[in-house]
Amino acid sequence: MGGRRARGLRRTLRRRRHRRAECRPRIEPPVRRDARRRRTILALGRDARRQWILRFRDDSRPRLCVAGIEKGSDRPASDAGAGAALGLWISGFGQSARLGGDAAQGSATQRTSLGGGAIGLDAAVLPNLLLGFAGGYSAGGASTDLRSTHVDTHGWHIGGYGVFTFDPNYISASLAFSDFDNYSRRSVFGLGTGETANANFGSRVLRARVEIGRDVDLFGLRATPFAAVETAHIWTDGFTETTAAFPGFAGLGALTFAARETDSLPLYFGARVKRSFALDNGWRLTPDLSLAYVHEFEPTRALLASFASAPSAAFTIAGARPDENYLQVKGGLRLDVSASVALFASFEGEYGGRTQSYAGRGGLKLVW
């Protein structure tokens, strides 16, 4: 009897200890918990509302981050990777443009074309601040048939950019510097014998842009009205043409061009719409379209020249002027293959009474 009582008492004590152990909270060292969380983070990005989210390898639902607190969110991460901690992108681009001449001003129609490539790196230094820098190279040409002139140009470019978001608003800014090496050829007629005048000169461009906008939901789309201002300052070195028949010597029709500075100041008012679609294979496709009215405050383009043989008799050559008011259209596609790989392509067109410009860009972005 005493043995049965002892065995029953031991069983009762074991059950009580087991219940206390089940109710006792498990306390893990913070270091272990943080280390496990770091190992399982899959991606950090922004959703369609530009809100920051975390994706974990063992959790199919994204977690919405608000002031450092994680909250469950069923909203798909349509921009996953766009705001990732670190991103590397590479792209190629091309452009063709036509600026119509104005007989009343004495300017001739100008056609330009160029192509090149760029590479950039950006990082989310804060949950709502993205900073990046980029560099690139381009080659192209410009021609004016009425003046029998053609210019080949090669340029190097470097710049930085940033985006600051305070939902649902944002401010973006960019600053770029370009250095060009230019080679011009001009056919000279009417001086008894034809000749070709050549020149080599440099030019530099400093360009900046600031844009503000606000995201709104519109019939299932993300609509973004925006306003932007750009400014560009161009420095062109002075030069004197030389004859192709006797390199280094000015011909009878050779011109001397003075160094000059030119400004451009366009203002943009427009709207952008975007929507993201989840594909059956897990990829995500995001098309976007924007339309903007543009007003150019500094359309004047002119050169100060003189004959090399008579430098004191200077005269002004009017250049093709861009329209003061024109329309800008942009369209793009982004394909997120995974949380860390995306392909993108875009088109940009500008249309006015004298202005016609077409540009395209495509590339790859990697995020981690």
Short mmCIF file of C-alpha atoms in Angstrom, two decimals:
data_model
loop_
_atom_site.label_atom_id
_atom_site.label_comp_id
_atom_site.label_asym_id
_atom_site.label_seq_id
_atom_site.Cartn_x
_atom_site.Cartn_y
_atom_site.Cartn_z
CA MET A 1 0.00 0.00 0.00
CA GLY A 2 2.77 2.38 0.92
CA GLY A 3 4.58 1.53 -2.33
CA ARG A 4 1.49 2.34 -4.42
CA ARG A 5 1.11 5.68 -2.61
CA ALA A 6 4.77 6.53 -3.28
CA ARG A 7 4.47 5.67 -6.98
CA GLY A 8 1.27 7.73 -7.28
CA LEU A 9 2.91 10.70 -5.57
CA ARG A 10 5.89 10.53 -7.95
CA ARG A 11 3.55 10.47 -10.99
CA THR A 12 1.66 13.48 -9.63
CA LEU A 13 4.87 15.44 -9.13
CA ARG A 14 6.08 14.59 -12.65
CA ARG A 15 2.77 15.79 -14.15
CA ARG A 16 2.97 19.07 -12.21
CA ARG A 17 6.57 19.67 -13.34
CA HIS A 18 5.55 18.93 -16.96
CA ARG A 19 2.66 21.42 -16.77
CA ARG A 20 4.89 24.11 -15.32
CA ALA A 21 7.43 23.49 -18.10
CA GLU A 22 4.70 23.85 -20.75
CA CYS A 23 3.54 27.19 -19.32
CA ARG A 24 7.02 28.56 -18.82
CA PRO A 25 7.95 30.96 -21.65
CA ARG A 26 11.02 30.04 -23.67
CA ILE A 27 13.61 32.79 -23.54
CA GLU A 28 16.26 32.84 -26.27
CA PRO A 29 19.27 35.11 -26.31
CA PRO A 30 18.67 38.09 -28.60
CA VAL A 31 21.85 37.30 -30.51
CA ARG A 32 20.59 33.86 -31.51
CA ARG A 33 17.19 35.22 -32.55
CA ASP A 34 18.72 38.00 -34.64
CA ALA A 35 21.18 35.66 -36.28
CA ARG A 36 18.38 33.30 -37.32
CA ARG A 37 16.36 36.19 -38.73
CA ARG A 38 19.32 37.42 -40.78
CA ARG A 39 19.79 33.99 -42.28
CA THR A 40 16.17 33.67 -43.40
CA ILE A 41 15.63 37.13 -44.93
CA LEU A 42 14.99 36.65 -48.65
CA ALA A 43 14.42 40.20 -49.90
CA LEU A 44 13.76 43.75 -48.79
CA GLY A 45 11.61 45.80 -51.13
CA ARG A 46 8.63 48.09 -51.58
CA ASP A 47 5.08 47.20 -52.47
CA ALA A 48 2.80 49.01 -54.93
CA ARG A 49 2.24 51.79 -52.39
CA ARG A 50 6.01 52.28 -51.94
CA GLN A 51 5.76 50.81 -48.41
CA TRP A 52 8.75 48.82 -47.26
CA ILE A 53 8.32 45.06 -46.84
CA LEU A 54 10.45 42.08 -45.81
CA ARG A 55 10.19 38.63 -47.37
CA PHE A 56 11.42 35.63 -45.37
CA ARG A 57 12.49 32.35 -46.90
CA ASP A 58 10.15 30.38 -44.60
CA ASP A 59 7.17 32.74 -44.93
CA SER A 60 5.23 33.20 -48.15
CA ARG A 61 3.57 36.40 -46.91
CA PRO A 62 5.47 39.70 -47.03
CA ARG A 63 5.81 41.63 -43.77
CA LEU A 64 5.02 45.33 -43.81
CA CYS A 65 7.61 47.41 -41.95
CA VAL A 66 6.24 50.51 -40.21
CA ALA A 67 8.55 52.42 -37.87
CA GLY A 68 10.57 49.27 -37.25
CA ILE A 69 7.49 47.11 -36.36
CA GLU A 70 6.59 44.22 -38.61
CA LYS A 71 2.94 43.70 -39.51
CA GLY A 72 1.48 40.96 -41.69
CA SER A 73 0.42 42.18 -45.10
CA ASP A 74 -1.32 40.37 -47.92
CA ARG A 75 -0.43 43.09 -50.44
CA PRO A 76 1.82 41.67 -53.21
CA ALA A 77 5.31 43.08 -53.50
CA SER A 78 4.94 44.44 -57.01
CA ASP A 79 8.11 46.48 -56.73
CA ALA A 80 10.12 43.87 -54.89
CA GLY A 81 13.73 44.61 -55.55
CA ALA A 82 13.14 48.22 -56.68
CA GLY A 83 13.94 49.44 -53.19
CA ALA A 84 16.31 46.64 -52.26
CA ALA A 85 19.32 47.26 -50.04
CA LEU A 86 21.73 47.23 -52.99
CA GLY A 87 21.14 47.23 -56.74
CA LEU A 88 23.37 47.03 -59.82
CA TRP A 89 22.01 47.87 -63.27
CA ILE A 90 23.37 48.03 -66.80
CA SER A 91 21.61 49.42 -69.86
CA GLY A 92 21.96 50.41 -73.49
CA PHE A 93 20.27 53.40 -75.09
CA GLY A 94 19.74 55.13 -78.40
CA GLN A 95 18.13 58.32 -79.68
CA SER A 96 17.19 60.00 -82.95
CA ALA A 97 15.94 63.60 -83.14
CA ARG A 98 15.02 66.27 -85.64
CA LEU A 99 14.88 70.02 -84.99
CA GLY A 100 13.20 71.94 -87.77
CA GLY A 101 14.78 75.10 -89.12
CA ASP A 102 13.17 78.53 -89.27
CA ALA A 103 13.73 80.53 -92.46
CA ALA A 104 12.69 83.77 -90.76
CA GLN A 105 15.48 83.35 -88.19
CA GLY A 106 17.96 81.93 -90.69
CA SER A 107 18.29 78.55 -88.98
CA ALA A 108 18.58 75.21 -90.78
CA THR A 109 17.05 71.83 -89.93
CA GLN A 110 19.30 69.69 -87.74
CA ARG A 111 19.25 65.92 -87.32
CA THR A 112 20.99 64.08 -84.50
CA SER A 113 21.47 60.46 -83.48
CA LEU A 114 23.41 58.73 -80.73
CA GLY A 115 23.81 55.44 -78.90
CA GLY A 116 25.66 54.20 -75.87
CA GLY A 117 25.60 52.34 -72.60
CA ALA A 118 25.56 53.03 -68.88
CA ILE A 119 26.08 51.20 -65.60
CA GLY A 120 24.95 52.22 -62.13
CA LEU A 121 24.83 51.19 -58.50
CA ASP A 122 22.25 52.28 -55.91
CA ALA A 123 21.51 51.53 -52.28
CA ALA A 124 18.66 52.07 -49.84
CA VAL A 125 20.65 53.94 -47.20
CA LEU A 126 17.43 54.52 -45.24
CA PRO A 127 14.01 52.83 -45.49
CA ASN A 128 12.72 55.86 -47.41
CA LEU A 129 15.92 57.10 -49.11
CA LEU A 130 17.57 55.59 -52.18
CA LEU A 131 20.92 56.95 -53.42
CA GLY A 132 22.92 55.91 -56.45
CA PHE A 133 25.55 56.87 -58.99
CA ALA A 134 26.14 55.95 -62.63
CA GLY A 135 28.57 56.33 -65.50
CA GLY A 136 28.36 55.81 -69.23
CA TYR A 137 29.66 56.38 -72.74
CA SER A 138 27.93 57.55 -75.92
CA ALA A 139 28.77 58.18 -79.56
CA GLY A 140 26.71 59.95 -82.16
CA GLY A 141 26.48 62.61 -84.77
CA ALA A 142 24.63 65.71 -85.95
CA SER A 143 24.14 67.00 -89.46
CA THR A 144 22.76 70.10 -91.17
CA ASP A 145 22.26 69.41 -94.86
CA LEU A 146 21.54 73.02 -95.80
CA ARG A 147 24.98 74.02 -94.50
CA SER A 148 26.79 70.86 -95.63
CA THR A 149 27.99 70.27 -92.07
CA HIS A 150 28.39 67.06 -90.08
CA VAL A 151 29.67 66.61 -86.52
CA ASP A 152 30.77 63.34 -84.88
CA THR A 153 30.77 63.33 -81.10
CA HIS A 154 32.00 61.00 -78.35
CA GLY A 155 31.12 61.58 -74.72
CA TRP A 156 31.70 60.28 -71.21
CA HIS A 157 29.06 60.73 -68.54
CA ILE A 158 28.96 60.50 -64.75
CA GLY A 159 26.22 61.39 -62.30
CA GLY A 160 24.30 60.71 -59.13
CA TYR A 161 20.64 60.38 -58.24
CA GLY A 162 18.35 59.93 -55.26
CA VAL A 163 14.72 59.33 -54.29
CA PHE A 164 13.18 60.35 -50.96
CA THR A 165 9.68 59.02 -50.18
CA PHE A 166 7.21 60.21 -47.57
CA ASP A 167 4.17 58.17 -48.54
CA PRO A 168 2.32 58.81 -50.68
CA ASN A 169 4.66 61.59 -51.87
CA TYR A 170 8.20 61.51 -53.22
CA ILE A 171 11.03 63.80 -54.31
CA SER A 172 13.66 62.66 -56.82
CA ALA A 173 16.77 64.49 -57.94
CA SER A 174 19.68 63.84 -60.29
CA LEU A 175 22.90 65.58 -61.26
CA ALA A 176 25.05 64.60 -64.27
CA PHE A 177 28.21 65.86 -65.94
CA SER A 178 29.22 65.03 -69.52
CA ASP A 179 32.44 65.66 -71.41
CA PHE A 180 32.40 65.52 -75.23
CA ASP A 181 35.05 65.40 -77.93
CA ASN A 182 33.66 66.69 -81.25
CA TYR A 183 34.91 66.45 -84.85
CA SER A 184 33.23 68.61 -87.51
CA ARG A 185 33.40 68.56 -91.31
CA ARG A 186 31.99 71.31 -93.51
CA SER A 187 31.98 71.53 -97.28
CA VAL A 188 32.81 75.01 -98.59
CA PHE A 189 31.61 76.13 -102.03
CA GLY A 190 31.53 79.37 -104.02
CA LEU A 191 35.17 80.41 -103.59
CA GLY A 192 36.37 79.29 -106.98
CA THR A 193 37.28 75.81 -105.73
CA GLY A 194 35.56 73.53 -103.26
CA GLU A 195 37.28 72.53 -100.04
CA THR A 196 36.52 70.70 -96.80
CA ALA A 197 36.95 72.54 -93.51
CA ASN A 198 37.66 70.36 -90.47
CA ALA A 199 37.71 71.14 -86.75
CA ASN A 200 38.14 69.41 -83.42
CA PHE A 201 36.75 70.97 -80.24
CA GLY A 202 35.50 70.04 -76.79
CA SER A 203 32.29 70.71 -74.92
CA ARG A 204 30.90 69.98 -71.48
CA VAL A 205 27.37 69.75 -70.07
CA LEU A 206 26.16 70.01 -66.47
CA ARG A 207 22.57 68.86 -66.10
CA ALA A 208 20.25 68.67 -63.06
CA ARG A 209 16.65 67.59 -62.53
CA VAL A 210 14.26 67.76 -59.57
CA GLU A 211 10.86 66.04 -59.60
CA ILE A 212 8.03 65.90 -57.05
CA GLY A 213 4.98 63.67 -57.24
CA ARG A 214 2.21 61.94 -55.32
CA ASP A 215 0.92 58.38 -55.72
CA VAL A 216 -2.85 57.84 -55.76
CA ASP A 217 -5.02 54.78 -56.38
CA LEU A 218 -7.16 55.16 -59.51
CA PHE A 219 -9.38 52.30 -60.67
CA GLY A 220 -6.83 49.69 -59.66
CA LEU A 221 -3.92 51.65 -61.12
CA ARG A 222 -1.18 53.56 -59.36
CA ALA A 223 -1.45 57.09 -60.78
CA THR A 224 1.25 59.67 -60.12
CA PRO A 225 0.78 63.33 -61.02
CA PHE A 226 4.17 65.04 -61.05
CA ALA A 227 6.03 68.26 -61.77
CA ALA A 228 9.70 68.54 -62.67
CA VAL A 229 12.27 71.12 -63.67
CA GLU A 230 15.52 70.50 -65.53
CA THR A 231 18.45 72.77 -66.12
CA ALA A 232 21.43 72.27 -68.39
CA HIS A 233 24.46 74.49 -68.91
CA ILE A 234 26.65 73.82 -71.95
CA TRP A 235 30.21 75.07 -72.40
CA THR A 236 31.66 74.88 -75.93
CA ASP A 237 35.32 75.65 -76.61
CA GLY A 238 36.31 78.09 -79.33
CA PHE A 239 38.00 76.70 -82.45
CA THR A 240 39.19 77.52 -85.97
CA GLU A 241 38.56 75.30 -88.96
CA THR A 242 41.48 73.99 -91.01
CA THR A 243 41.49 72.81 -94.61
CA ALA A 244 41.61 69.09 -95.33
CA ALA A 245 44.08 69.71 -98.18
CA PHE A 246 46.65 71.30 -95.83
CA PRO A 247 46.05 70.05 -92.27
CA GLY A 248 46.84 72.67 -89.66
CA PHE A 249 46.23 75.60 -92.02
CA ALA A 250 43.05 77.62 -92.39
CA GLY A 251 41.57 77.63 -95.86
CA LEU A 252 39.99 80.54 -97.70
CA GLY A 253 36.54 79.72 -96.34
CA ALA A 254 37.61 78.64 -92.84
CA LEU A 255 35.62 80.03 -89.94
CA THR A 256 36.62 80.84 -86.38
CA PHE A 257 33.98 80.17 -83.71
CA ALA A 258 34.10 81.90 -80.33
CA ALA A 259 33.75 79.97 -77.10
CA ARG A 260 30.16 80.10 -75.94
CA GLU A 261 27.79 79.03 -73.20
CA THR A 262 24.22 77.85 -73.75
CA ASP A 263 21.41 77.19 -71.28
CA SER A 264 18.31 75.02 -71.33
CA LEU A 265 15.48 75.24 -68.77
CA PRO A 266 12.45 73.00 -69.43
CA LEU A 267 9.54 72.67 -66.99
CA TYR A 268 7.38 69.51 -66.93
CA PHE A 269 3.79 68.93 -65.76
CA GLY A 270 2.44 65.44 -66.25
CA ALA A 271 1.05 62.18 -64.91
CA ARG A 272 2.22 58.58 -64.83
CA VAL A 273 0.13 55.40 -64.51
CA LYS A 274 1.45 51.98 -63.54
CA ARG A 275 0.03 48.56 -62.77
CA SER A 276 1.66 45.28 -61.80
CA PHE A 277 0.53 41.82 -62.93
CA ALA A 278 1.53 38.48 -61.39
CA LEU A 279 2.24 35.84 -64.06
CA ASP A 280 1.51 32.13 -63.69
CA ASN A 281 5.20 31.24 -63.50
CA GLY A 282 5.78 33.56 -60.53
CA TRP A 283 7.22 36.43 -62.55
CA ARG A 284 5.77 39.92 -62.27
CA LEU A 285 5.16 42.30 -65.19
CA THR A 286 4.80 46.05 -64.60
CA PRO A 287 3.93 48.35 -67.52
CA ASP A 288 3.85 52.12 -67.10
CA LEU A 289 2.89 55.11 -69.23
CA SER A 290 3.46 58.84 -68.68
CA LEU A 291 2.39 61.99 -70.48
CA ALA A 292 3.81 65.47 -69.80
CA TYR A 293 3.49 69.00 -71.11
CA VAL A 294 6.88 70.69 -71.45
CA HIS A 295 7.71 74.39 -71.61
CA GLU A 296 11.25 75.45 -72.57
CA PHE A 297 12.26 78.80 -71.07
CA GLU A 298 15.62 78.99 -72.92
CA PRO A 299 15.08 77.96 -76.57
CA THR A 300 17.73 80.24 -78.14
CA ARG A 301 20.63 78.48 -79.90
CA ALA A 302 23.24 80.61 -81.69
CA LEU A 303 26.94 80.69 -82.66
CA LEU A 304 29.28 83.68 -82.93
CA ALA A 305 31.62 83.22 -85.90
CA SER A 306 34.02 85.12 -88.16
CA PHE A 307 36.18 84.30 -91.17
CA ALA A 308 39.64 83.18 -90.09
CA SER A 309 41.09 85.67 -92.57
CA ALA A 310 39.00 88.55 -91.14
CA PRO A 311 38.50 87.89 -87.41
CA SER A 312 37.20 91.39 -86.68
CA ALA A 313 34.10 90.92 -88.86
CA ALA A 314 32.06 88.66 -86.57
CA PHE A 315 28.55 87.50 -87.33
CA THR A 316 25.91 85.31 -85.66
CA ILE A 317 24.77 81.93 -86.99
CA ALA A 318 21.32 80.94 -85.74
CA GLY A 319 20.98 77.33 -84.65
CA ALA A 320 17.89 75.15 -84.81
CA ARG A 321 15.66 76.03 -81.86
CA PRO A 322 13.57 73.55 -79.87
CA ASP A 323 9.87 74.28 -79.49
CA GLU A 324 8.94 76.39 -76.51
CA ASN A 325 5.95 74.09 -75.90
CA TYR A 326 5.83 70.41 -76.75
CA LEU A 327 4.54 67.03 -75.55
CA GLN A 328 6.59 64.25 -73.96
CA VAL A 329 5.38 60.62 -73.98
CA LYS A 330 7.06 57.77 -72.10
CA GLY A 331 6.26 54.08 -71.89
CA GLY A 332 8.03 51.24 -70.16
CA LEU A 333 7.96 47.58 -69.14
CA ARG A 334 9.62 45.93 -66.16
CA LEU A 335 9.77 42.15 -65.76
CA ASP A 336 10.73 40.88 -62.30
CA VAL A 337 12.04 37.38 -62.95
CA SER A 338 12.75 36.91 -59.24
CA ALA A 339 13.26 39.00 -56.14
CA SER A 340 16.80 39.75 -57.31
CA VAL A 341 16.64 39.88 -61.14
CA ALA A 342 14.64 42.29 -63.31
CA LEU A 343 14.61 43.22 -67.00
CA PHE A 344 13.40 46.62 -68.19
CA ALA A 345 12.77 48.51 -71.41
CA SER A 346 11.42 52.01 -72.11
CA PHE A 347 10.53 54.40 -74.92
CA GLU A 348 10.51 58.20 -74.88
CA GLY A 349 9.16 60.54 -77.52
CA GLU A 350 8.96 64.34 -77.76
CA TYR A 351 6.63 66.01 -80.24
CA GLY A 352 6.18 69.66 -81.16
CA GLY A 353 5.85 71.93 -84.15
CA ARG A 354 9.58 71.66 -84.96
CA THR A 355 10.65 68.99 -82.47
CA GLN A 356 10.57 65.25 -83.10
CA SER A 357 12.62 62.98 -80.86
CA TYR A 358 12.59 59.22 -80.30
CA ALA A 359 14.64 57.39 -77.68
CA GLY A 360 14.79 53.84 -76.36
CA ARG A 361 16.49 52.12 -73.45
CA GLY A 362 16.77 48.54 -72.20
CA GLY A 363 18.71 46.74 -69.54
CA LEU A 364 19.09 44.42 -66.59
CA LYS A 365 18.99 45.08 -62.84
CA LEU A 366 20.31 42.83 -60.07
CA VAL A 367 19.41 43.42 -56.42
CA TRP A 368 20.57 41.82 -53.19
#
